[in-house]
Short mmCIF file of C-alpha atoms and ligand atoms in Angstrom, two decimals:
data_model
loop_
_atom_site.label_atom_id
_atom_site.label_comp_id
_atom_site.label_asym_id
_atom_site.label_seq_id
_atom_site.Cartn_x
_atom_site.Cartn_y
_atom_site.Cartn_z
CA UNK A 55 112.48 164.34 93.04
CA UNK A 56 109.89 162.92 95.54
CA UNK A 57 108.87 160.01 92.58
CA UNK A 58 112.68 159.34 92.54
CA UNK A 59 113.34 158.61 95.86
CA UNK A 60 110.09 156.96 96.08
CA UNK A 61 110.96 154.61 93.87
CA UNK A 62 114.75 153.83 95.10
CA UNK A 63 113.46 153.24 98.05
CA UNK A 64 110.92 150.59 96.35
CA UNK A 65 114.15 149.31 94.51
CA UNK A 66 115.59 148.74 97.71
CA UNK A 67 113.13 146.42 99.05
CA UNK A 68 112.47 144.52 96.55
CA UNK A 69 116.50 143.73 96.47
CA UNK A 70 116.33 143.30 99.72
CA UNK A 71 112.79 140.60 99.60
CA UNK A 72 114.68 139.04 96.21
CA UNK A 73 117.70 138.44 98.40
CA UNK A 74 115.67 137.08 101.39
CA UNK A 75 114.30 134.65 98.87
CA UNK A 76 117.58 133.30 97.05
CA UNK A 77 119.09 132.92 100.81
CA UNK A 78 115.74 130.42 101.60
CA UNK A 79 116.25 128.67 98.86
CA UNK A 80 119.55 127.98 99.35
CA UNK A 81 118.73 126.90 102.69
CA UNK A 82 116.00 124.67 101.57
CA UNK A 83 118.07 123.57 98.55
CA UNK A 84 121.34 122.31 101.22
CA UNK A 85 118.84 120.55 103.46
CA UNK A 86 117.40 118.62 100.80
CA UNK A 87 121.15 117.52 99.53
CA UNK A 88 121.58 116.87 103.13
CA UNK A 89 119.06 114.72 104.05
CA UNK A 90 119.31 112.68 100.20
CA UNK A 91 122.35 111.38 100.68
CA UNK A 92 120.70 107.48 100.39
CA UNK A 93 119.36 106.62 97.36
CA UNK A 94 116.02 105.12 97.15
CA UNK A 95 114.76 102.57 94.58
CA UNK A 96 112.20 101.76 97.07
CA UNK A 97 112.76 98.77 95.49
CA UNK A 98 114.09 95.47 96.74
CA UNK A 99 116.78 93.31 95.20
CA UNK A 100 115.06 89.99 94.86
CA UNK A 101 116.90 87.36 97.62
CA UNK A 102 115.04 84.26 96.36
CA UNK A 103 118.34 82.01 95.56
CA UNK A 104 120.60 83.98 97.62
CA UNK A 105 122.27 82.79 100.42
CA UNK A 106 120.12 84.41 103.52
CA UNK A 107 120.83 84.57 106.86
CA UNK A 108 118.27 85.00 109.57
CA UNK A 109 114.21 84.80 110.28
CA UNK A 110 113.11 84.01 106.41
CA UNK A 111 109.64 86.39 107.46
CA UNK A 112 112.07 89.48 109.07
CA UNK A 113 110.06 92.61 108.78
CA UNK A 114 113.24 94.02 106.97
CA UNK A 115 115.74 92.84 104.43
CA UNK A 116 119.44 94.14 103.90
CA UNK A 117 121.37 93.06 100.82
CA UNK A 118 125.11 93.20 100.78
CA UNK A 119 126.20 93.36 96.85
CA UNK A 120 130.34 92.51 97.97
CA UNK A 121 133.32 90.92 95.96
CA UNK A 122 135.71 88.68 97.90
CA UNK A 123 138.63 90.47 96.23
CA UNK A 124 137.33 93.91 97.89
CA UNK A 125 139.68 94.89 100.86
CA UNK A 126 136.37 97.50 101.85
CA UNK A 127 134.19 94.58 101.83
CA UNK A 128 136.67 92.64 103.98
CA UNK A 129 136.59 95.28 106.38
CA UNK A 130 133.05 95.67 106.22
CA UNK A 131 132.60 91.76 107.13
CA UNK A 132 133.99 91.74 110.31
CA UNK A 133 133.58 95.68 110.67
CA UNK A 134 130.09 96.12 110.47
CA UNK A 135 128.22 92.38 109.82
CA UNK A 136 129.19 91.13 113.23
CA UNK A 137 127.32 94.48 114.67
CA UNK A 138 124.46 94.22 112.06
CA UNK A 139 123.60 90.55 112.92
CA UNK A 140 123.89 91.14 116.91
CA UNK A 141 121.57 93.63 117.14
CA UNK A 142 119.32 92.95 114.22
CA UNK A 143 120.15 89.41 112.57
CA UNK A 144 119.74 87.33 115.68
CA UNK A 145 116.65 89.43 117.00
CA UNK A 146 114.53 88.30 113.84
CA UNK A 147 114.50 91.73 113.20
CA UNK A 148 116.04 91.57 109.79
CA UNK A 149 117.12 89.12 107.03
CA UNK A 150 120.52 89.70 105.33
CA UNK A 151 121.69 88.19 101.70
CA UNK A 152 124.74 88.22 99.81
CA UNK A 153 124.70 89.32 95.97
CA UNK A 154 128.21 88.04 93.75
CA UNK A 155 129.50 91.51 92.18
CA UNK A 156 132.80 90.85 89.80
CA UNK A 157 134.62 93.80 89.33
CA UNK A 158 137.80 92.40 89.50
CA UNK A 159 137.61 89.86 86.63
CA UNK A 160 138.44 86.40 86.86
CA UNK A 161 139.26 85.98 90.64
CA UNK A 162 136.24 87.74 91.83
CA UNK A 163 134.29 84.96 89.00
CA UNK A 164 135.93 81.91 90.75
CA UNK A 165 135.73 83.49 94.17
CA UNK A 166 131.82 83.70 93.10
CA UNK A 167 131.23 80.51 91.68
CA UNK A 168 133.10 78.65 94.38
CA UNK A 169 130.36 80.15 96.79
CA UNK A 170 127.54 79.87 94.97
CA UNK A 171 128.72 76.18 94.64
CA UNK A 172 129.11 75.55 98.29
CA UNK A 173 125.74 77.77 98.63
CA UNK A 174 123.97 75.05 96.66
CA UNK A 175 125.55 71.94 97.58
CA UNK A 176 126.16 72.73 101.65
CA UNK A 177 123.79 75.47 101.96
CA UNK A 178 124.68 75.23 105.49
CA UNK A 179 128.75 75.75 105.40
CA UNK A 180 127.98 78.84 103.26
CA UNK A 181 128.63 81.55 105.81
CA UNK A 182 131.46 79.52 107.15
CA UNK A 183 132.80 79.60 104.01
CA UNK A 184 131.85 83.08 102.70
CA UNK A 185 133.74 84.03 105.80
CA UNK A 186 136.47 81.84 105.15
CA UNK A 187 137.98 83.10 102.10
CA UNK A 188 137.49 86.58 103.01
CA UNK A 189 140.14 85.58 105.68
CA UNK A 190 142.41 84.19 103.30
CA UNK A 191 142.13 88.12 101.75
CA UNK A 192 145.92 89.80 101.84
CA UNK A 193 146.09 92.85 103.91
CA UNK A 194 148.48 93.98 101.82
CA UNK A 195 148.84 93.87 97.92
CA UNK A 196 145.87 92.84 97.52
CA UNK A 197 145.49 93.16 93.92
CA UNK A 198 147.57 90.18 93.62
CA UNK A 199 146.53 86.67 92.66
CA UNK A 200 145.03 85.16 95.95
CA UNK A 201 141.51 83.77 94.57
CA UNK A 202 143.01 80.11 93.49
CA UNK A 203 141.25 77.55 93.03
CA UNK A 204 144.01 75.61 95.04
CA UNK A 205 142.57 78.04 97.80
CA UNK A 206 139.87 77.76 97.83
CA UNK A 207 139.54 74.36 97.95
CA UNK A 208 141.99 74.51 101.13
CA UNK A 209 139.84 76.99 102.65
CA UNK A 210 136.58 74.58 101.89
CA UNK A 211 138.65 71.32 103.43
CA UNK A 212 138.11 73.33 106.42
CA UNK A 213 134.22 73.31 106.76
CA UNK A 214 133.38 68.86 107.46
CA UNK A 215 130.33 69.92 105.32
CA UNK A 216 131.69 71.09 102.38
CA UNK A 217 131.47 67.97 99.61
CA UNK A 218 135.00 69.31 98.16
CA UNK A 219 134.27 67.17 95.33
CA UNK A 220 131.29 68.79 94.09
CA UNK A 221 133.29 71.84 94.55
CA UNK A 222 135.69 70.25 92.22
CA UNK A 223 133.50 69.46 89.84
CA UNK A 224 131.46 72.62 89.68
CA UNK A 225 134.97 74.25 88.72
CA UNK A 226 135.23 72.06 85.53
CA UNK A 227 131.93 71.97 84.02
CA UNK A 228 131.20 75.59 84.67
CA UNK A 229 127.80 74.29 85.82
CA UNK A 230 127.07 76.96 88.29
CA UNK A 231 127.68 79.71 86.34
CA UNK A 232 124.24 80.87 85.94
CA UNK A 233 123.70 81.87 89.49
CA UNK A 234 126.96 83.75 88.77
CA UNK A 235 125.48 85.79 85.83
CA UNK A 236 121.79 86.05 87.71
CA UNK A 237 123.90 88.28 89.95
CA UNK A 238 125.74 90.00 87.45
CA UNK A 239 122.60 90.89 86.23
CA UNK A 240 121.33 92.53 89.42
CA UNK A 241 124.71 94.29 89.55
CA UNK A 242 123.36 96.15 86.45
CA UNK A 243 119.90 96.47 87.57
CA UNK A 244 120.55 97.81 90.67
CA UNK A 245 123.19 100.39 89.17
CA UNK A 246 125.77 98.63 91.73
CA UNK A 247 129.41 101.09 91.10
CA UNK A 248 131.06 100.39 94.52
CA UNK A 249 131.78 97.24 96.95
CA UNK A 250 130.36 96.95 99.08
CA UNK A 251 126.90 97.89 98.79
CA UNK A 252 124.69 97.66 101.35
CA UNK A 253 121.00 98.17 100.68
CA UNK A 254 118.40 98.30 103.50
CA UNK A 255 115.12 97.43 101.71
CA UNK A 256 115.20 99.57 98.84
CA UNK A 257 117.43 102.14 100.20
CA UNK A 258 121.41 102.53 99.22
CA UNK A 259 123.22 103.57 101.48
CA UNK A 260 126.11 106.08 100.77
CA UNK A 261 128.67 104.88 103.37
CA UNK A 262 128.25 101.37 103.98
CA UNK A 263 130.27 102.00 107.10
CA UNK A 264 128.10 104.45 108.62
CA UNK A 265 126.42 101.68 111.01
CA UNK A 266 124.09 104.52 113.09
CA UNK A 267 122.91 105.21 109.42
CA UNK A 268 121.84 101.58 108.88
CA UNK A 269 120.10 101.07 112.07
CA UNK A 270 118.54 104.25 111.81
CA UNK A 271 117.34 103.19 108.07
CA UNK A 272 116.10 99.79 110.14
CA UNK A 273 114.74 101.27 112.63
CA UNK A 274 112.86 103.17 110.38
CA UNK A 275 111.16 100.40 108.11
CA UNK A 276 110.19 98.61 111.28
CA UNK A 277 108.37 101.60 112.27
CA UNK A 278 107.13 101.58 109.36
CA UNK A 279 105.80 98.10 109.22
CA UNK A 280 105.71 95.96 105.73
CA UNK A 281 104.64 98.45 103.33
CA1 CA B 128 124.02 84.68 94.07
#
């Protein structure tokens, strides 16, 4: 009788100790999903090429993969850039390049090639330009044809620098279609599925709109210093 209850009562504790432990590690196991929401490559995208804006030698780089037929990366351009290159862009503090994704076929190619052609030719009315046909972006029905090439050439007339020509000409021979499928490339590489991505050095972030997550991730490379 006495070995019975003896042993119960052993039964009972170790339930109880087994329990304590699953309840731990679900603990442990929640804060760990918690605190990996970001992905991290701790790798890079390579910006050489890209259109960059900022200090060329900032301390940290963050890489917008976007699509100027994506209403989030729209909203995201005059969302979360303006913030982004206030506090962080104009300080030298960080770097910030543009990667071509085209997930919405042929209007997100021309929209790309038109910009890579400006990039090269007036490397200088790029931004102005990258901004510029975002603007021309529908709020509404947005999946309809808008990238033209009749607008975009309106929407480069704008910009003195722009050699429109060029433009022109880049649209018939296809020339600049390379720098097109370099990005399409790092699309793949970098396992890109949603626009916009932002990256802050090698780090993905889960909501690109989650600017107190960015400057966090910044503030947390410069701390770091350039490992
Ligand atoms: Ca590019």
């Amino acid at each position: 009788m006495k070995n019975t209850k003896s042993r119960l009562k052993i039964a009972v504790i170790l339930t109880i100790i087994i329990l304590g432990l699953i309840t731990v590690l679900v603990i442990v196991n929640n804060m760990n999903s918690e605190t990996n929401n970001e992905t991290s490559s701790g790798k890079l995208p390579p910006t050489e090429g890209q259109p960059t804006l900022g200090e060329v030698n900032a301390p940290v780089t963050v890489v917008e993969f976007g699509d100027f037929k994506c209403p989030a990366c729209k909203a995201w351009g005059e969302r979360v850039f303006p913030e982004l290159v206030k506090d962080y862009v104009d300080t030298g503090k960080v770097k910030f390049s543009y990667i071509n994704v085209l997930f919405h076929g042929e209007e997100s190619e021309l929209g790309s090639l038109a910009a890579e052609s400006v990039f090269k030719n007036s490397p200088d009315a790029y931004w102005d330009f990258h901004k510029g046909l975002f603007k021309e972006q529908p709020s509404e029905n947005h999946d309809a044809l808008w990238i033209t090439q009749e607008k975009i050439l309106e929407v480069a007339s704008s910009s003195p620098s722009i050699d429109v020509e060029k433009l022109k000409m880049d649209f018939e021979e296809q020339s600049i279609i390379e720098e097109v499928d370099k990005d399409a490339e790092l699309v793949k590489e970098f396992s890109i599925e949603q626009t916009p991505t932002i990256m802050v050095n090698g780090t993905k972030l889960e909501d690109p709109f989650d600017y107190e997550k960015i400057k966090s991730l910044i503030e947390k490379e410069l701390e770091g210093g350039n490992k």
